[in-house]
Amino acid sequence: MTIGVFMAEKQVRVGLAGFGTIGCGVAKLILEEAESIAAKTGLRLELGCVVDTDTESARPVKLPKSILTNDINRLLNDDTIQIGVELIGGTDAAKDVQLKMLDAGKDVVTANKALLAEHGNELYEAAHRNGRCIAFEGSCGGGIPIISAIRTGLVANNITAMYGIVNGTCNYILSEMTSKGEGFSEALAQAQNKGYAEADPTLDINGGDSAHKLAILASIAFGYEITLEDIFVEGIESVSKADIRYGGEMGYILKLLAIGQKDKEGKVSLCVYPSFIAKDNPLARVNGPFNAISIFGSAVGQVMYYGRGAGMMPTASAVVADIIDAALGNSVTTFRHLHLKPRSETELLIEKIGNCVSRFYIKVLAKNQPGVVAKYSKVLGDHDISISGALQHEGAGPNNTVPVVIITHSVQQKNMTAALVELAELDVLSGRPVCIRIVDIPEDKD
């Protein structure tokens, strides 16, 4: 038997601040999918206004007449607009707009990861004070619904770890370097040509973008107020195709990982850095501009979320989903119950990078003379660093040196840091050693 339920449509007027790439995608979805959304949800989304400083440039979406304006007050002062969408980007102006939207009694939807990572705690307080919500699915993972997965789908779990490939630019570059043997500069230029990297890719390749996303994901996964200062960050600028090749010979693939881990005492370590992972790990098979986040929960075990992590339409999909969730009242309820351990308690639970334990890949250029192995082995041994494997090809490198790759057993970062200083001073080695962490992602097996 089929039961039909008639549901009267509810009109929901939306104000959009920012008409760039993502803003165009959001407007396109609202205008083109209004019938489909109404049929599925009973909500008739309507653009009340679109605000941008540039009202002249051509865009890939045509707005109804009189919708586009450069006056933010048209959005703020229109009481028929229930939801304000901030897609301006940056932090200063965007923060001001979000605070004004909240003070005007509007729920806020945003994809602004930098703003939430740097000022999220202040904005959340303002939202609670005004009895409104901030929905931010589009801020992490593009079209991957990772925020809702953590906040609702996995809420019954004590999340103990997450390992994420959350920057498509870096993943594309490393994938090209791995599969085609290209150098970093070549791979970056290709990423820019294909639109996967900005003209100024600094925030992507230095790990900053991944750190913004980790700050947001870790705060809701662990229930802590997190700041960017809590996260240790290294980018991929110094990665060479030679190290990717040598790591591959040892059974590893290089990825830029955003890692959050919580121990039994509640201490959390938060890091973004190039990481060698085993070739048979599912994350090792995430290539090109795609993103993936692997999460470990106390009840569910390991789950992995995969998809397009950026781009106009994937991110617009997440933003419009947030608009619908806010209009249905779900986001308000979920946001009201977002409880984060305050900074006064959180700061004491952030593990310093020096205490973090890892295995390491080390490459040294050893001079072709007797006694070299004994000397670098002694330095490592003096810092309680044990060698688990090594790789050395025949043939001389620059200045009559031979590249030697060493894989270590697990050791604290501070021991490795001290050892690297001494290795750089050895007269039997040339130049500074290369050091890359090896991340052993747990396997979820029966």
mmCIF file of C-alpha atoms in Angstrom, residues 80 91 374 402:
data_model
loop_
_atom_site.group_PDB
_atom_site.id
_atom_site.type_symbol
_atom_site.label_atom_id
_atom_site.label_comp_id
_atom_site.label_asym_id
_atom_site.label_seq_id
_atom_site.Cartn_x
_atom_site.Cartn_y
_atom_site.Cartn_z
ATOM 1 C CA THR A 80 11.895 38.262 4.433
ATOM 2 C CA THR A 91 38.572 36.783 7.066
ATOM 3 C CA ALA A 374 79.330 3.424 11.437
ATOM 4 C CA VAL A 402 75.823 7.807 -2.680
#
